[in-house]
Coordinates of C-alpha atoms and ligand atoms in Angstrom, one line a residue:
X1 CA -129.0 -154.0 167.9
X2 CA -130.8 -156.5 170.0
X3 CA -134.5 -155.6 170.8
X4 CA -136.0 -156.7 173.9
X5 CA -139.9 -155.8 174.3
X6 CA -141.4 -156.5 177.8
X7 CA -145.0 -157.1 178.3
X8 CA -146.2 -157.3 181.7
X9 CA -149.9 -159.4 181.8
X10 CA -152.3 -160.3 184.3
X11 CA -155.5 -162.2 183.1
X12 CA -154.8 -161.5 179.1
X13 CA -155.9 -164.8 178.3
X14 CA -157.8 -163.5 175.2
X15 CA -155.3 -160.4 174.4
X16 CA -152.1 -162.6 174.0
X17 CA -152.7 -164.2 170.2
X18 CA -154.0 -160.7 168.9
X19 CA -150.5 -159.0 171.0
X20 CA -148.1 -161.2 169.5
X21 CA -149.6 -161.5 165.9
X22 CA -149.4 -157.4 165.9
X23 CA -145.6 -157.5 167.3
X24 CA -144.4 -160.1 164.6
X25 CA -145.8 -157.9 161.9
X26 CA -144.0 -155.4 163.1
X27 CA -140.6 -156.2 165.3
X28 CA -139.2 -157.9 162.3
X29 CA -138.9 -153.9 160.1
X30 CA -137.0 -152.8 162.8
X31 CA -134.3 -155.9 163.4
X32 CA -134.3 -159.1 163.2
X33 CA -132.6 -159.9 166.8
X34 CA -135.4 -159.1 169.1
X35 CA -137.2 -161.5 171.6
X36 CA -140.6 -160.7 173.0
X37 CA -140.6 -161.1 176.9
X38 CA -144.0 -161.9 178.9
X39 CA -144.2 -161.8 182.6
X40 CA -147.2 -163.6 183.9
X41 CA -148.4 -161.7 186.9
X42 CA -149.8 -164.7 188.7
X43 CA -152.9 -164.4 186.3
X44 CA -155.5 -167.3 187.5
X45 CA -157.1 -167.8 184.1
X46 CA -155.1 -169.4 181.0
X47 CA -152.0 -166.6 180.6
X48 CA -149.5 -168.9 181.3
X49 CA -150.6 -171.4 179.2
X50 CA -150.9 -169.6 176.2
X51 CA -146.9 -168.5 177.1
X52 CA -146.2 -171.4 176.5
X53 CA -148.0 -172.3 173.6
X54 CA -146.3 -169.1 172.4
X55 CA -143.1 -169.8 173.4
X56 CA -142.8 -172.7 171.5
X57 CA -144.1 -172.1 168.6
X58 CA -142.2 -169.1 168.2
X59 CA -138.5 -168.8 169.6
X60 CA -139.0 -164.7 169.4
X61 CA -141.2 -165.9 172.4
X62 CA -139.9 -165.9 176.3
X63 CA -141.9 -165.8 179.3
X64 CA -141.1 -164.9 182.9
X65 CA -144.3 -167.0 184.9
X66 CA -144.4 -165.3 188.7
X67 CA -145.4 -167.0 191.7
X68 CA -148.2 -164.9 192.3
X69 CA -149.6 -161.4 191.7
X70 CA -147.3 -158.8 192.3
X71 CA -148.6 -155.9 190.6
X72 CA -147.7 -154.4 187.5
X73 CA -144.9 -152.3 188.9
X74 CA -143.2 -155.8 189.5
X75 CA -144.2 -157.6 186.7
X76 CA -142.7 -154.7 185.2
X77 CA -139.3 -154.9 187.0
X78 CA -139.1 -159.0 186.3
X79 CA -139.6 -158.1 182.8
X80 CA -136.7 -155.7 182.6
X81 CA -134.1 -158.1 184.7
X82 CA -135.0 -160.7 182.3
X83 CA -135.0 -158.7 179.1
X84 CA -131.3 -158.9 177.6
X85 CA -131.8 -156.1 174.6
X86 CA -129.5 -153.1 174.3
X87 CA -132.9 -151.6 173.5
X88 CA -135.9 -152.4 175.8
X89 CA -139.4 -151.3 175.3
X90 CA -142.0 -151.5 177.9
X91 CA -145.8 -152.2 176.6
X92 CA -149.3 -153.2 177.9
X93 CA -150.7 -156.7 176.8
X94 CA -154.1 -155.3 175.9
X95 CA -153.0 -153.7 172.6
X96 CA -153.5 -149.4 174.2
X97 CA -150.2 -149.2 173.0
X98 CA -149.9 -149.5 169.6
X99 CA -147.2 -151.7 168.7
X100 CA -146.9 -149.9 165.5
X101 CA -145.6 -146.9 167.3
X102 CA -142.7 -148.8 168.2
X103 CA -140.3 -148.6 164.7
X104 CA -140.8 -144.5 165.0
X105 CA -139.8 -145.0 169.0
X106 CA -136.8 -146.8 168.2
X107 CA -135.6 -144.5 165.2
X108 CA -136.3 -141.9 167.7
X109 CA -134.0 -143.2 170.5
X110 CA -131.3 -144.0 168.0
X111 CA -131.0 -139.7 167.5
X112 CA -129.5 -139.7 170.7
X113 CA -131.9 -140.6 173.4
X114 CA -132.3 -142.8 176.3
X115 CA -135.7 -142.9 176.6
X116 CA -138.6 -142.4 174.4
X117 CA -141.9 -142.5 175.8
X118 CA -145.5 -142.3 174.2
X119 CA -148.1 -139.9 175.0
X120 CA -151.7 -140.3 175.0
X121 CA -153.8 -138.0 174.6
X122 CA -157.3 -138.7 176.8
X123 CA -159.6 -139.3 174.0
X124 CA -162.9 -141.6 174.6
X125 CA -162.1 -141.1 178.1
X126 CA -164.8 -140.0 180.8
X127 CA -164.9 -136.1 181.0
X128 CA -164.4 -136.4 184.8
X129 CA -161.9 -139.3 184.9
X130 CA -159.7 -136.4 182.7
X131 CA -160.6 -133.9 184.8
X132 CA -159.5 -135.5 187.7
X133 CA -156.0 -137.0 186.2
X134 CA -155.6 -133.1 185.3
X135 CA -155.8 -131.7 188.2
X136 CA -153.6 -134.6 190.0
X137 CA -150.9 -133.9 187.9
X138 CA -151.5 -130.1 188.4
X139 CA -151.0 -130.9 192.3
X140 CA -148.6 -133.9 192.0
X141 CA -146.0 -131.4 189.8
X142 CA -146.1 -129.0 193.2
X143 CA -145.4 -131.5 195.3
X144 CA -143.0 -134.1 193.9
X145 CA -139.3 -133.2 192.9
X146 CA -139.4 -135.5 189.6
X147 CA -141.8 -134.1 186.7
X148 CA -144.7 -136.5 185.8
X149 CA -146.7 -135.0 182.6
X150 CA -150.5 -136.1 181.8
X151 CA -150.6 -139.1 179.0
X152 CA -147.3 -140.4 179.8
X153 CA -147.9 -143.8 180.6
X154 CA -145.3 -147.3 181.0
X155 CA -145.4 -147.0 176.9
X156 CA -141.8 -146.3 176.3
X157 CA -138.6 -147.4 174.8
X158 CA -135.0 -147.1 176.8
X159 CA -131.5 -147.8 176.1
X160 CA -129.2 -150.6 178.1
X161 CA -128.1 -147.7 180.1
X162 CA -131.7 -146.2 181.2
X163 CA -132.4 -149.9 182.3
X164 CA -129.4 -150.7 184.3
X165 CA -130.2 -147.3 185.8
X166 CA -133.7 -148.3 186.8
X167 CA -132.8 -151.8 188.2
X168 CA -130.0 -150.0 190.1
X169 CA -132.7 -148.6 192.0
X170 CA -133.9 -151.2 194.4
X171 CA -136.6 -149.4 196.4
X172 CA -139.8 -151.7 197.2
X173 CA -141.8 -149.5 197.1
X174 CA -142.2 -148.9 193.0
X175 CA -143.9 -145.7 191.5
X176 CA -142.6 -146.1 188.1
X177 CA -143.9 -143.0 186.7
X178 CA -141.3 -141.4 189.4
X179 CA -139.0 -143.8 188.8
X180 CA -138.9 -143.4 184.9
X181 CA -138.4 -139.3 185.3
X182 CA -135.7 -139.8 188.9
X183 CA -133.3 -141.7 186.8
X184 CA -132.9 -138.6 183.8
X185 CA -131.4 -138.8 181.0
X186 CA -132.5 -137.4 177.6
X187 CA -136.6 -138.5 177.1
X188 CA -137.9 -137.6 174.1
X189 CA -142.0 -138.0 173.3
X190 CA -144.1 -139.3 170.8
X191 CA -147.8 -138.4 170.9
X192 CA -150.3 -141.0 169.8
X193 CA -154.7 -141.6 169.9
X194 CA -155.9 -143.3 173.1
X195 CA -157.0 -146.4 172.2
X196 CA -159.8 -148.5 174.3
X197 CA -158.9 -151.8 175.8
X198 CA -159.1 -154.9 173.4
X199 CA -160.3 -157.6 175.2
X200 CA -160.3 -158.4 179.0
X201 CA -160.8 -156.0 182.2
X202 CA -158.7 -152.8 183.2
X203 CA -157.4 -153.4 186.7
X204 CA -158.0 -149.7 187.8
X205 CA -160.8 -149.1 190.5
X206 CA -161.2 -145.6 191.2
X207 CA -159.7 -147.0 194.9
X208 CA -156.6 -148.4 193.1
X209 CA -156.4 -145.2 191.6
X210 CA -156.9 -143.1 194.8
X211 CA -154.2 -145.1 196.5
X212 CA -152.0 -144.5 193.3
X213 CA -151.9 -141.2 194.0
X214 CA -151.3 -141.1 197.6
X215 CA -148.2 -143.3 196.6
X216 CA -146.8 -141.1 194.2
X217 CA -147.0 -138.1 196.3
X218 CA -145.1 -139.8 199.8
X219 CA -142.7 -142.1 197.9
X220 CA -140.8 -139.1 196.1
X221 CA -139.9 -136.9 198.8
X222 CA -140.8 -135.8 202.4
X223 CA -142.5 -132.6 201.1
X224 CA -145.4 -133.2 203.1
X225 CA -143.8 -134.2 206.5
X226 CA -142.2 -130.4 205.2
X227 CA -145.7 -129.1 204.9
X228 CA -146.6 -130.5 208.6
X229 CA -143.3 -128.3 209.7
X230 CA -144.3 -125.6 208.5
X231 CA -148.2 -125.7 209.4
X232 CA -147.4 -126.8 212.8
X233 CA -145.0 -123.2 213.1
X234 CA -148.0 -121.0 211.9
X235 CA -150.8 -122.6 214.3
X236 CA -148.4 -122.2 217.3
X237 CA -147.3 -118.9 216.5
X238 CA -151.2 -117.9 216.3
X239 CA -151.9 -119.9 219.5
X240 CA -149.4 -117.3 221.2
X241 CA -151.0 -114.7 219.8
X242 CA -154.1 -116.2 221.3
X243 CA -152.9 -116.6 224.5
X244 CA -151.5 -113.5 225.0
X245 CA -154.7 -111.7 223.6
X246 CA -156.9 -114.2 226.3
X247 CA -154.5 -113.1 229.4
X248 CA -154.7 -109.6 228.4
X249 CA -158.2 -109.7 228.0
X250 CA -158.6 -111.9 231.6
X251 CA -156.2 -109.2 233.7
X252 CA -157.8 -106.2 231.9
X253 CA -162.2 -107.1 232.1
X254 CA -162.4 -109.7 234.0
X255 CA -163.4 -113.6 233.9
X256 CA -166.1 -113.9 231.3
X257 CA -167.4 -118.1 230.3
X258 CA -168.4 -117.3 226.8
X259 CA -166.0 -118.7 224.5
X260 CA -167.4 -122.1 223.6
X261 CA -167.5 -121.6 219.6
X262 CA -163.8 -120.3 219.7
X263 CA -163.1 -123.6 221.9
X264 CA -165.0 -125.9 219.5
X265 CA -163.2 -124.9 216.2
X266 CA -159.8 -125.0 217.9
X267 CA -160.1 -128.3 219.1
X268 CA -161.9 -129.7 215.6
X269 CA -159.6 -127.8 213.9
X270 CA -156.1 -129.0 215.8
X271 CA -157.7 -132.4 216.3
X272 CA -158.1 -133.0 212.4
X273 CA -154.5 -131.9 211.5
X274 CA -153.5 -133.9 213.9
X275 CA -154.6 -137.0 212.5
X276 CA -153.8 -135.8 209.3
X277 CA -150.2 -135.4 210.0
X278 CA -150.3 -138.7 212.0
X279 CA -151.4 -140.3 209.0
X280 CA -148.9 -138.5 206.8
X281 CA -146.2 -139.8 209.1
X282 CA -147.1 -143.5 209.4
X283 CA -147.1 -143.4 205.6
X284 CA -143.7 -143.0 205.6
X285 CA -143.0 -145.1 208.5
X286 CA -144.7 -147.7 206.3
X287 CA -142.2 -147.5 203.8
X288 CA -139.6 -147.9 206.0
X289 CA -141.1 -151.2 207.4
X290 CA -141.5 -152.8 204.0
X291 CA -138.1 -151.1 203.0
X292 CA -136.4 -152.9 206.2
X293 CA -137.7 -155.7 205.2
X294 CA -135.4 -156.4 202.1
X295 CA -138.1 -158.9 200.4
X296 CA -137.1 -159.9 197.2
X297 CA -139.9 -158.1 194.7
X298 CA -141.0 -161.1 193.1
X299 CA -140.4 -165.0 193.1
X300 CA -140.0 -166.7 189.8
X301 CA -142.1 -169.7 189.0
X302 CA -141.2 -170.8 185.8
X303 CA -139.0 -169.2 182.5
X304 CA -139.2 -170.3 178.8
X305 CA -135.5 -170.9 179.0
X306 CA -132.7 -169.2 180.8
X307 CA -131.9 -165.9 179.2
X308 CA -129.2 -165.4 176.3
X309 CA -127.0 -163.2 178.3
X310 CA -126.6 -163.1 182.4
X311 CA -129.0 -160.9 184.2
X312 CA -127.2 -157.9 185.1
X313 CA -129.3 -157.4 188.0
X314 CA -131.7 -159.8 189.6
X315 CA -134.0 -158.6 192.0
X316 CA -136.7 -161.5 192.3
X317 CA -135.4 -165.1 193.3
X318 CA -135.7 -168.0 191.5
X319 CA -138.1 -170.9 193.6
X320 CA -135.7 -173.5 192.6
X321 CA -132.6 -171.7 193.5
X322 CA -134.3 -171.7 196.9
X323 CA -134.3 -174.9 197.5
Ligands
LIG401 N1 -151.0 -155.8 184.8 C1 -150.1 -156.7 185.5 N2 -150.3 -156.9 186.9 C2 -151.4 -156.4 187.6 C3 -152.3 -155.5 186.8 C4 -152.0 -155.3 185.5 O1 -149.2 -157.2 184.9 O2 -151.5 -156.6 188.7 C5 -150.8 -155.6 183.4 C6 -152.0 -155.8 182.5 O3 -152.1 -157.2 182.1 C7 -151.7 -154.9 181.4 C8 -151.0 -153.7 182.0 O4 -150.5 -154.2 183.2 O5 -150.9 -155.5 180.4 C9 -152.0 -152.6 182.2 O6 -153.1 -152.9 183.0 P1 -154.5 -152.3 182.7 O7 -154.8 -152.4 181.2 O8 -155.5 -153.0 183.6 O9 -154.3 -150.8 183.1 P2 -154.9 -149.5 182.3 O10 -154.5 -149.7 180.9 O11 -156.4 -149.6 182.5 O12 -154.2 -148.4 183.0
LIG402 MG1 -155.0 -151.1 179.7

């Protein structure tokens, strides 16, 4: 079995050493043939450098260098077209996912899954930062068709199969949690601590986050556009009501002006759905732009070395092959 472990990094300049130190200690009890595969996310401090100094030092090492940033979603994905395991595992640079959970992972897959992922529980985390992820996935689980649970994070470990499923999907827009859960196939879990960031800076705002989970809800399914449907039936069938009620009213006591609170509220109310819906629908329209599109999700600056085995699937283009 050949072990491919894919670690996307942006700005991990001090994480890097400490990462691969930990994976050698450990990647070597589970088998021999495995190669650890960085993607630099077009970090501007010394990533790639120390990818290279990596690299050569040990030949375990590989490194996919991008042209820019492209966001961990990407990063991921360039990982995964360049890894060349039968088993591939997915973890963060900055050492919240213990590499040591990786041997129980992989004896795990080997019972017969295709995916194992690793749950965290939300220790040492803000009380309303786990409040809030709560209650999104309360919501998100209504509205999406794919199941997301709380804790389950990129952390996981996939056969060939699950991979070439995942880069068969060539969407741009990438919400991997959804993406992870669309493609099926047995998952089993492994429950571990949270652990607190190493070194470095997480790249989470609460914005980033927001807009997270704005993408997960439209890019799954057109649930809400449903939800504008349906809305948009109940408020006309009142307004009928309405009417009828007003022209009854009119024929049967006469003309009378009052009526400006009734007005108000109707227009506020009407006004604010539609933008809402407006909103909902150039969402999806969005998509459809940058789908249309049919950009390539990354560009490749620079590889260790070309991989053992062709890349099944490439989604990002090489610089050089542009040329
Ligand atoms: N990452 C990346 N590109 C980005 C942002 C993050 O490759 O644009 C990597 C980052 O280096 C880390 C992983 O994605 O290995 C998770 O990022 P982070 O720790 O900031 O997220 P958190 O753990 O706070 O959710
Ligand atoms: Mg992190």
């Amino acid at each position: 079995m050949r072990l491919s472990v894919v670690v996307p990094c942006f700005n991990e300049e001090n994480g890097l050493a400490d990462l691969h130190a930990r994976l050698s200690a450990v990647l070597p009890m589970v088998t021999l043939d495995f190669e650890i595969v960085m993607v630099d996310d077009g970090s501007s401090d010394q990533t790639l450098a120390r990818m290279r100094e990596l690299a050569s030092e040990d030949p375990h090492v590989r490194y996919v260098a991008l042209s820019r940033n492209f966001g961990k979603e990407s990063a991921m994905l360039a990982g995964l077209s360049h890894a060349d395991g039968d088993v591939v595992a997915i973890m963060d640079a900055d050492l919240q996912h213990p590499p040591e959970l990786l041997s129980q992972m992989i004896e795990l897959l080997g019972t017969g899954h295709d995916q194992v992922v690793a749950r965290r529980d939300r220790k040492g985390e803000k009380r309303l930062r786990a409040l809030s992820s709560k209650a999104y996935y309360k919501v998100m689980n209504r509205l999406v068709d794919v199941r997301l649970r709380d804790g389950e994070g990129d952390y996981r470990v996939m056969t060939r199969r699950a991979v070439n499923a995942l880069l068969a999907l060539g969407e741009y827009n990438r919400f991997s949690k959804g993406l992870f859960s669309w493609i099926g196939f047995d998952t089993a879990v492994v429950d571990y601590e949270n652990v607190q960031r190493g070194t470095g800076q997480t790249k989470w705002t609460f914005r980033k986050l927001l807009n997270y989970g704005i993408d997960g809800v439209v890019s799954f399914n057109n649930r809400p556009l449903r939800l504008a449907v349906y809305l948009g039936l109940i408020v006309t069938l009142l307004a009928f009501f309405y009417a009828g009620y007003v022209v009854v009213d009119v024929l049967s006591s006469g003309v009378d002006a009052p009526g400006y609170a009734t007005l108000m509220v109707g227009v506020a109310v009407l006004g604010g759905l539609q933008l809402l819906f407006l909103g909902i629908i150039g969402e999806y329209v969005g998509r459809i732009y940058y789908e249309s599109k049919r950009r390539p999700h990354f560009l490749v600056k620079e590889t260790s070395s070309p991989p053992t085995a062709p890349v099944r699937v490439s989604f990002g283009q090489d610089h050089e092959a542009n040329k």
